[in-house]
Coordinates of C-alpha atoms and ligand atoms in Angstrom, one line a residue:
M74 CA -43.3 -35.6 -49.5
A75 CA -39.9 -36.7 -51.0
T76 CA -37.9 -39.7 -49.9
Q77 CA -34.6 -39.1 -48.2
H78 CA -32.9 -40.7 -51.2
D79 CA -34.6 -38.2 -53.6
L80 CA -33.8 -35.3 -51.4
L81 CA -30.2 -36.2 -51.3
R82 CA -30.0 -36.9 -55.0
N83 CA -31.7 -33.6 -55.9
L84 CA -29.3 -31.4 -53.8
P85 CA -28.0 -28.8 -56.2
K86 CA -24.5 -28.9 -57.6
V87 CA -22.0 -26.4 -56.3
D88 CA -20.8 -25.2 -59.7
E89 CA -24.3 -24.6 -61.0
C90 CA -25.2 -22.7 -57.9
I91 CA -22.2 -20.5 -58.2
K92 CA -23.1 -19.7 -61.8
R93 CA -26.7 -18.9 -61.0
L94 CA -25.7 -16.8 -58.0
D95 CA -23.6 -14.5 -60.2
Q96 CA -26.4 -11.9 -60.6
F97 CA -27.3 -11.9 -56.9
V98 CA -23.9 -11.3 -55.2
E99 CA -22.1 -8.0 -55.0
P100 CA -19.4 -7.9 -57.7
E101 CA -16.5 -7.4 -55.4
T102 CA -17.3 -10.6 -53.4
P103 CA -14.3 -12.9 -53.7
P104 CA -15.2 -16.1 -55.7
A105 CA -13.6 -18.2 -52.9
I106 CA -16.1 -16.8 -50.4
V107 CA -19.0 -17.6 -52.7
K108 CA -17.8 -21.1 -53.2
L109 CA -17.2 -21.7 -49.5
A110 CA -20.7 -20.3 -48.6
V111 CA -22.4 -22.5 -51.3
Q112 CA -20.5 -25.6 -50.1
R113 CA -21.5 -24.9 -46.4
C114 CA -25.2 -24.4 -47.2
I115 CA -25.4 -27.6 -49.3
E116 CA -23.5 -29.6 -46.6
E117 CA -25.7 -28.2 -43.9
Q118 CA -28.8 -29.2 -46.0
R119 CA -27.4 -32.7 -46.5
R120 CA -26.8 -33.0 -42.8
R121 CA -30.4 -32.0 -42.1
I122 CA -31.8 -34.4 -44.6
L123 CA -29.8 -37.3 -43.1
A124 CA -31.0 -36.2 -39.6
G125 CA -34.6 -36.5 -40.9
E126 CA -35.2 -32.8 -40.4
V127 CA -36.2 -32.1 -44.0
V128 CA -39.4 -33.2 -45.7
D129 CA -39.5 -31.1 -48.9
E130 CA -37.0 -29.7 -51.3
L131 CA -36.1 -26.1 -51.0
S132 CA -37.3 -23.8 -53.7
D133 CA -34.8 -21.9 -55.8
I134 CA -35.6 -18.7 -54.0
A135 CA -35.0 -20.3 -50.6
W136 CA -31.6 -21.6 -51.8
I137 CA -30.6 -18.2 -53.1
Q138 CA -31.7 -16.7 -49.8
L139 CA -29.6 -19.2 -47.8
F140 CA -26.6 -18.6 -50.0
R141 CA -26.8 -14.9 -49.7
T142 CA -27.1 -15.0 -45.9
E143 CA -24.1 -17.3 -45.7
I144 CA -22.1 -15.2 -48.1
E145 CA -22.7 -12.1 -45.9
K146 CA -21.7 -14.2 -42.8
Q147 CA -18.5 -15.3 -44.5
K148 CA -17.6 -11.8 -45.6
R149 CA -17.8 -10.5 -42.1
P150 CA -14.5 -10.5 -40.1
N151 CA -14.6 -12.9 -37.1
F152 CA -13.0 -10.2 -34.9
R153 CA -15.3 -7.2 -34.8
R154 CA -16.7 -4.3 -32.9
V155 CA -19.6 -4.9 -30.5
I156 CA -21.8 -2.7 -28.4
N157 CA -21.3 -3.3 -24.7
G158 CA -24.6 -3.0 -22.9
T159 CA -23.5 -5.1 -20.0
G160 CA -22.5 -2.2 -17.7
V161 CA -19.1 -3.9 -17.0
V162 CA -16.7 -1.1 -17.8
I163 CA -13.4 -3.1 -18.0
H164 CA -15.0 -6.1 -19.6
T165 CA -12.2 -8.6 -20.2
N166 CA -14.2 -10.7 -22.7
L167 CA -15.2 -7.5 -24.7
G168 CA -11.7 -6.1 -24.9
R169 CA -11.2 -4.3 -21.6
S170 CA -10.4 -0.6 -22.2
L171 CA -11.3 1.6 -25.1
L172 CA -8.6 3.9 -26.4
S173 CA -9.0 7.7 -26.4
R174 CA -9.6 9.2 -29.8
K175 CA -6.0 10.4 -30.0
A176 CA -4.6 7.1 -28.9
A177 CA -6.6 5.3 -31.5
E178 CA -5.3 7.7 -34.2
A179 CA -1.7 7.1 -33.0
L180 CA -2.3 3.4 -33.5
M181 CA -3.5 3.9 -37.0
Q182 CA -0.5 6.1 -37.8
A183 CA 1.9 3.4 -36.4
G184 CA 0.2 0.8 -38.6
A185 CA 0.1 2.8 -41.8
H186 CA 3.5 4.4 -41.8
Y187 CA 7.2 3.8 -40.9
S188 CA 8.1 5.1 -37.5
N189 CA 11.1 5.8 -35.2
L190 CA 10.3 2.6 -33.3
E191 CA 14.0 1.7 -32.8
F192 CA 15.7 4.6 -34.5
S193 CA 17.0 7.6 -32.6
L194 CA 16.1 10.8 -34.4
D195 CA 18.8 12.6 -32.3
T196 CA 21.8 10.4 -33.3
G197 CA 20.6 8.7 -36.4
K198 CA 21.6 5.4 -34.9
R199 CA 19.7 2.5 -33.5
G200 CA 17.4 3.5 -30.6
S201 CA 15.4 1.7 -28.0
R202 CA 11.7 1.3 -28.3
Y203 CA 11.3 1.4 -24.5
S204 CA 12.9 4.9 -24.3
L205 CA 9.9 6.3 -26.1
V206 CA 7.7 5.8 -23.0
E207 CA 10.1 5.4 -20.1
K208 CA 10.5 9.0 -19.3
I209 CA 6.8 9.7 -19.4
I210 CA 6.1 6.8 -17.1
C211 CA 8.7 8.0 -14.7
D212 CA 7.4 11.6 -14.8
L213 CA 3.9 10.4 -14.1
T214 CA 4.7 7.9 -11.4
G215 CA 7.8 9.4 -9.7
A216 CA 9.7 6.2 -10.4
E217 CA 13.4 6.2 -11.3
A218 CA 13.1 3.8 -14.2
A219 CA 10.4 1.9 -16.2
L220 CA 9.9 -0.9 -18.7
V221 CA 6.8 -2.1 -20.6
V222 CA 6.1 -5.7 -21.6
N223 CA 3.2 -7.5 -23.2
N224 CA 0.8 -7.6 -20.2
N225 CA 1.0 -7.6 -16.4
A226 CA 1.1 -11.4 -16.2
A227 CA 4.3 -11.2 -18.3
A228 CA 5.6 -8.4 -16.1
V229 CA 5.2 -10.4 -12.9
L230 CA 6.9 -13.4 -14.5
L231 CA 9.7 -11.4 -15.9
V232 CA 10.4 -9.6 -12.6
L233 CA 10.3 -12.7 -10.5
E234 CA 12.5 -14.6 -13.0
T235 CA 15.1 -11.8 -12.9
L236 CA 15.2 -11.0 -9.3
A237 CA 14.1 -14.1 -7.5
R238 CA 15.0 -17.3 -9.5
G239 CA 16.4 -19.9 -7.2
T240 CA 15.6 -17.9 -4.1
E241 CA 12.7 -17.5 -1.6
V242 CA 9.9 -15.0 -2.0
I243 CA 7.6 -14.4 0.9
V244 CA 3.9 -13.8 0.2
S245 CA 0.9 -13.4 2.5
R246 CA -1.6 -16.3 2.3
G247 CA -4.3 -13.7 1.9
Q248 CA -2.8 -12.6 -1.4
L249 CA -2.3 -15.9 -3.3
V250 CA -4.8 -14.8 -5.9
E251 CA -6.0 -16.4 -9.1
I252 CA -6.8 -13.7 -11.7
G253 CA -8.6 -15.9 -14.2
G254 CA -7.3 -17.1 -17.5
S255 CA -5.2 -19.4 -15.3
F256 CA -3.0 -16.8 -13.9
R257 CA -2.3 -17.8 -10.3
I258 CA 0.5 -16.3 -8.2
P259 CA 1.8 -19.7 -7.0
D260 CA 1.9 -21.1 -10.5
V261 CA 3.7 -18.0 -11.9
M262 CA 6.1 -18.1 -9.0
A263 CA 6.9 -21.8 -9.8
K264 CA 7.4 -20.9 -13.5
S265 CA 9.8 -18.1 -12.6
G266 CA 12.0 -20.6 -10.6
A267 CA 11.4 -18.7 -7.3
R268 CA 10.3 -20.6 -4.2
L269 CA 7.1 -19.4 -2.7
I270 CA 7.1 -19.0 1.1
E271 CA 3.5 -18.5 2.3
V272 CA 3.1 -16.7 5.6
G273 CA 0.2 -15.6 7.8
A274 CA -3.4 -16.7 7.7
T275 CA -5.9 -16.2 5.0
N276 CA -7.4 -13.2 6.7
R277 CA -4.5 -11.8 8.8
T278 CA -0.8 -11.5 8.1
H279 CA 1.4 -9.6 10.5
L280 CA 4.9 -8.0 10.4
F281 CA 6.2 -10.8 12.6
D282 CA 5.0 -13.4 10.1
Y283 CA 7.2 -11.9 7.4
E284 CA 10.1 -11.3 9.8
R285 CA 10.2 -14.9 11.0
A286 CA 10.2 -16.2 7.5
I287 CA 13.1 -14.2 6.3
T288 CA 16.2 -16.4 5.8
P289 CA 19.5 -15.9 4.0
E290 CA 17.7 -17.5 1.0
T291 CA 15.1 -14.7 0.9
S292 CA 15.3 -12.3 -2.1
M293 CA 12.1 -10.4 -1.7
L294 CA 8.8 -9.8 -0.1
L295 CA 6.0 -9.7 -2.6
K296 CA 2.7 -7.9 -2.1
V297 CA -0.1 -8.8 -4.5
H298 CA -3.2 -6.7 -5.0
T299 CA -6.1 -9.1 -4.3
S300 CA -8.0 -7.4 -7.2
N301 CA -10.9 -9.7 -7.9
F302 CA -11.8 -10.7 -4.3
R303 CA -11.9 -9.1 -0.9
I304 CA -11.4 -10.5 2.5
I305 CA -13.6 -8.6 4.9
G306 CA -14.1 -8.8 8.7
F307 CA -11.2 -9.5 11.0
T308 CA -8.4 -8.8 8.6
A309 CA -4.8 -7.4 8.7
E310 CA -2.1 -6.9 6.1
L311 CA 1.0 -4.8 6.0
S312 CA 1.0 -1.5 4.2
A313 CA 3.6 -0.9 1.5
E314 CA 5.6 1.4 3.9
E315 CA 5.7 -1.3 6.6
M316 CA 6.9 -3.9 4.1
V317 CA 9.6 -1.6 2.7
Q318 CA 10.9 -0.8 6.2
L319 CA 11.1 -4.5 7.2
A320 CA 12.6 -5.6 3.9
H321 CA 15.2 -3.0 3.7
K322 CA 16.2 -3.7 7.3
H323 CA 17.0 -7.2 6.2
G324 CA 18.5 -6.3 2.9
V325 CA 15.8 -7.8 0.7
L326 CA 13.6 -6.3 -2.0
V327 CA 9.9 -5.5 -2.0
M328 CA 7.8 -6.1 -5.1
E329 CA 4.2 -5.1 -5.5
D330 CA 1.9 -6.5 -8.2
L331 CA -0.7 -3.7 -8.2
G332 CA -3.0 -5.3 -10.8
S333 CA -5.0 -2.4 -12.0
G334 CA -2.5 0.3 -11.4
C335 CA -4.5 3.5 -11.2
L336 CA -2.8 6.9 -11.7
V337 CA -5.6 9.0 -10.4
D338 CA -7.5 8.8 -7.1
L339 CA -11.1 7.9 -8.1
S340 CA -12.5 8.1 -4.6
R341 CA -13.5 11.7 -5.3
F342 CA -16.1 10.2 -7.6
G343 CA -17.4 7.9 -4.9
L344 CA -15.4 4.9 -6.0
P345 CA -13.4 2.8 -3.4
R346 CA -10.0 4.3 -2.5
E347 CA -7.3 2.5 -4.4
P348 CA -3.6 3.2 -3.8
T349 CA -2.2 5.0 -6.9
V350 CA 1.0 3.9 -8.5
Q351 CA 2.6 7.2 -7.4
E352 CA 1.8 6.4 -3.7
I353 CA 3.3 2.9 -4.0
V354 CA 6.4 4.2 -5.6
K355 CA 6.7 6.9 -3.0
A356 CA 6.4 4.3 -0.2
G357 CA 9.8 3.0 -1.4
V358 CA 8.7 -0.3 -3.1
D359 CA 11.6 -1.5 -5.3
V360 CA 9.5 -2.7 -8.2
V361 CA 5.9 -2.3 -9.0
T362 CA 3.9 -4.0 -11.9
F363 CA 0.5 -3.1 -13.3
S364 CA -1.7 -3.5 -16.3
G365 CA -2.0 -1.1 -19.2
D366 CA -5.6 -1.9 -20.0
K367 CA -7.4 -1.9 -16.6
L368 CA -7.8 1.3 -14.6
L369 CA -5.1 3.0 -16.6
G370 CA -7.4 2.8 -19.6
G371 CA -4.8 2.0 -22.3
P372 CA -3.8 -0.8 -24.5
Q373 CA -2.9 -4.3 -23.2
A374 CA 0.5 -3.9 -21.6
G375 CA 2.4 -4.7 -18.4
I376 CA 4.1 -1.7 -16.9
I377 CA 7.1 -2.2 -14.6
V378 CA 8.4 0.7 -12.6
G379 CA 10.9 1.0 -9.8
K380 CA 14.4 1.7 -8.6
R381 CA 16.9 2.2 -11.4
D382 CA 19.3 -0.7 -10.5
V383 CA 16.5 -3.1 -10.2
I384 CA 14.8 -2.1 -13.5
E385 CA 18.2 -2.3 -15.2
R386 CA 18.5 -6.0 -14.2
V387 CA 15.0 -6.7 -15.5
K388 CA 15.8 -5.0 -18.8
K389 CA 18.8 -7.2 -19.3
N390 CA 16.9 -10.5 -18.9
P391 CA 16.8 -12.3 -22.3
L392 CA 13.2 -13.2 -21.5
N393 CA 12.4 -9.5 -21.9
R394 CA 12.9 -9.8 -25.6
A395 CA 10.3 -12.6 -25.8
L396 CA 7.8 -10.5 -23.9
R397 CA 8.3 -7.2 -25.8
I398 CA 5.6 -4.9 -26.9
D399 CA 4.9 -4.0 -30.5
K400 CA 4.6 -0.7 -32.1
F401 CA 0.8 -0.6 -31.8
T402 CA 1.0 -0.9 -28.0
L403 CA 3.7 1.6 -27.8
S404 CA 2.1 4.2 -30.0
S405 CA -1.3 4.1 -28.2
L406 CA 0.2 3.7 -24.7
E407 CA 2.3 6.8 -25.1
I408 CA -0.7 8.9 -26.0
I409 CA -2.8 7.5 -23.2
L410 CA 0.0 8.3 -20.8
R411 CA 0.2 11.8 -22.2
E412 CA -3.5 12.3 -21.5
Y413 CA -2.6 12.1 -17.8
F414 CA -0.5 15.3 -17.9
D415 CA -3.9 17.0 -17.7
P416 CA -5.8 14.9 -15.1
I417 CA -9.1 16.7 -15.5
A418 CA -9.1 16.2 -19.3
A419 CA -8.0 12.6 -18.8
L420 CA -11.2 11.9 -17.0
Q421 CA -13.1 12.9 -20.1
N422 CA -10.7 11.7 -22.8
I423 CA -9.9 8.2 -21.5
P424 CA -13.1 6.2 -22.0
T425 CA -12.5 3.9 -19.1
L426 CA -12.2 6.8 -16.7
A427 CA -15.0 8.7 -18.3
M428 CA -17.3 5.6 -18.0
L429 CA -16.3 5.2 -14.3
T430 CA -16.9 8.8 -13.4
I431 CA -19.9 9.8 -15.4
S432 CA -22.8 10.8 -13.2
A433 CA -25.9 8.7 -12.9
D434 CA -27.9 11.6 -14.1
K435 CA -26.1 11.7 -17.4
I436 CA -26.5 7.9 -17.8
K437 CA -30.2 8.4 -17.2
K438 CA -30.4 11.0 -19.9
R439 CA -28.8 8.5 -22.3
A440 CA -31.4 5.9 -21.4
Q441 CA -34.2 8.5 -21.9
A442 CA -32.7 9.5 -25.3
L443 CA -32.8 5.8 -26.4
L444 CA -36.4 5.4 -25.3
R445 CA -37.4 8.6 -27.1
R446 CA -35.9 7.3 -30.3
T447 CA -37.5 3.8 -30.2
S448 CA -40.5 3.3 -27.9
K449 CA -43.4 4.3 -30.1
D450 CA -42.1 2.6 -33.2
I451 CA -42.0 -0.8 -31.7
A452 CA -44.4 -0.6 -28.8
D453 CA -46.6 -3.4 -30.2
R454 CA -43.8 -6.0 -30.2
C455 CA -41.8 -5.1 -27.2
V456 CA -42.0 -3.1 -24.0
L457 CA -39.1 -0.8 -23.3
S458 CA -38.6 0.8 -19.9
L459 CA -36.3 2.9 -17.9
M460 CA -34.7 0.9 -15.1
S461 CA -32.2 1.8 -12.4
T462 CA -29.5 -0.7 -12.1
V463 CA -25.8 -1.2 -11.0
S464 CA -22.7 -1.4 -13.2
R465 CA -19.4 -3.0 -12.4
V466 CA -15.9 -1.8 -12.8
G467 CA -14.7 -5.1 -14.1
G468 CA -11.2 -6.3 -15.0
G469 CA -10.8 -7.6 -11.5
A470 CA -10.8 -4.1 -10.1
M471 CA -12.9 -3.0 -7.2
P472 CA -15.0 -6.2 -7.0
E473 CA -18.3 -6.0 -5.2
Y474 CA -18.5 -2.3 -5.8
N475 CA -21.8 -1.3 -7.4
L476 CA -21.8 1.8 -9.5
P477 CA -25.4 3.2 -9.5
S478 CA -26.6 3.3 -13.1
W479 CA -29.5 3.4 -15.5
A480 CA -30.6 0.9 -18.2
V481 CA -33.1 0.4 -20.8
A482 CA -34.9 -2.9 -20.1
L483 CA -36.6 -4.7 -23.0
Q484 CA -39.4 -7.3 -22.8
P485 CA -40.4 -8.9 -26.1
Q486 CA -44.1 -9.5 -26.5
D487 CA -44.2 -12.2 -29.1
M488 CA -40.9 -14.1 -28.9
S489 CA -38.5 -15.5 -26.3
L490 CA -36.0 -13.4 -24.5
N491 CA -33.3 -15.9 -25.3
A492 CA -34.0 -15.7 -29.0
V493 CA -33.6 -11.9 -28.9
E494 CA -30.4 -12.2 -27.0
T495 CA -29.0 -14.7 -29.5
D496 CA -30.1 -12.7 -32.5
F497 CA -28.5 -9.5 -31.1
R498 CA -25.3 -11.4 -30.8
Q499 CA -25.4 -12.3 -34.5
L500 CA -25.8 -8.8 -35.8
P501 CA -23.1 -7.2 -38.0
V502 CA -22.4 -5.0 -34.9
P503 CA -23.5 -7.3 -32.1
L504 CA -25.4 -5.8 -29.2
I505 CA -24.4 -7.5 -25.9
G506 CA -26.6 -7.0 -22.9
R507 CA -27.6 -9.1 -19.9
I508 CA -30.7 -11.0 -19.0
E509 CA -32.1 -10.2 -15.6
N510 CA -35.6 -10.8 -14.2
D511 CA -37.0 -11.8 -17.6
K512 CA -35.8 -8.6 -19.3
F513 CA -32.9 -7.9 -21.7
I514 CA -31.0 -5.1 -19.9
M515 CA -28.9 -2.5 -21.7
D516 CA -26.8 -0.6 -19.2
M517 CA -26.3 2.8 -20.7
R518 CA -23.0 3.4 -18.8
T519 CA -21.1 1.3 -21.3
I520 CA -23.1 2.3 -24.4
Q521 CA -21.3 5.3 -25.7
E522 CA -23.0 8.6 -26.5
N523 CA -22.5 8.0 -30.3
E524 CA -23.8 4.5 -30.1
I525 CA -27.3 5.5 -28.9
A526 CA -28.5 6.0 -32.5
M527 CA -27.0 2.6 -33.5
V528 CA -28.8 0.8 -30.7
A529 CA -32.0 2.6 -31.7
D530 CA -31.6 1.5 -35.3
I531 CA -31.0 -2.1 -34.1
L532 CA -34.2 -2.1 -32.0
V533 CA -36.4 -0.5 -34.5
G534 CA -35.0 -2.6 -37.3
Y535 CA -35.5 -5.8 -35.3
F536 CA -38.9 -5.2 -33.7
G537 CA -40.3 -2.7 -36.2
K538 CA -39.9 -4.6 -39.5
G539 CA -39.0 -8.0 -38.3
P540 CA -35.5 -9.4 -37.7
V541 CA -32.8 -7.4 -39.4
L542 CA -30.5 -10.4 -39.9
Ligands
PLP96 C1 -5.1 -8.4 -13.8 C2 -4.0 -8.8 -12.9 C3 -2.9 -9.5 -13.4 C4 -2.8 -9.8 -14.8 O1 -2.7 -8.7 -15.6 P1 -2.9 -8.8 -17.2 O2 -2.5 -7.4 -17.7 O3 -4.3 -9.2 -17.4 O4 -1.9 -9.8 -17.7 C5 -1.9 -9.8 -12.5 N1 -2.0 -9.5 -11.2 C6 -3.0 -8.9 -10.7 C7 -3.1 -8.6 -9.2 C8 -4.1 -8.5 -11.5 O5 -5.2 -7.9 -11.0

């Protein structure tokens, strides 16, 4: 056993390690990465020696192994693809919606080539980026005009700042929602410079509540989709039509923050009935905002639709420039929107919609396919089983609603569940699942058809021949 002093003194020198490593690293590895990795490993070993965790010197082979593992880690991008086995379709932490194949291609084109982002091909003069999608949004929603900004939070802020700064905005107490990531209606309202007038009770707000609160200072009635929570039992709130009727009688505007903003009625597939954007527009609401990457299934964006004169005012707000979308959003959003011209195909082509409407039977087949590919190879180290489970819509949409689904459940035989879960998170393509009843659950609703083989390889690699790290 070496003394701490000896251990520290005998730590290898960075330059020597780099020289020795030469034959072990892939030739295209940047020297800076090799140096960084070597420094990290030696520092970490020094820390462990000082913490009294080391009793013997590492062999040369052990050092080389450490260096190589660290080099691989350093070469990997921090931002990378993962496999979503959580069953949460619009998983905000895992990137919400996946683009359709065509939309992903459009995004690559926008990145790799010049484009007519702000150039009118008709006139040869400067054009507007917004005009590339405005007409399509109007055609799909029935709105007179539209504008797209960075996300729905930005959309709400921009609209309030334009139309309601220095005035009163009336909101039902049952709709003062916090979305998460510190987006709260009262806070956004304060930032916009509008004064929030709360009316009604948490569970019930009536027409007379709004009517009594309207003063000469009132600029609008705001309806907010409660998204991530639900008040059940003895409840009442106004429909969009009722709010429009009341507001217009008093010469004030109606805004609705729809949150998810669905363009197709998903209740045919057994999901809860959500008002579509078209219905809200038709009800006469002056301005509607919704997300691009929730139920719409597109890129992150905040879509604002409404009456022409109202949208024109919003467009002219200088804040709009600060919240503008880039060419990647624009290119992929246009293609996602175009998918909706064929609603039946959209349900297949837009992954968010496909995952929400896929039948439980098909999910079960996926689970069985994964079991067939894996079970017998790794049976001595883990037990895999078919399990019925429930998935979630996610993204704050349709909370509490359980989508019947199927999962592959994994029980390791000779190691802890937490170790497996951690190791899966560290893979080159991490596999994210959930732990439930002492099992690692992979919900096959959110694991794509073409990922089944990858998951099988991960499981066989990990349990068949030891960890694949
Ligand atoms: C999700 C949501 C937002 C925020 O939308 P982002 O696109 O995430 O910025 C705002 N309001 C409601 C009601 C929501 O559900």
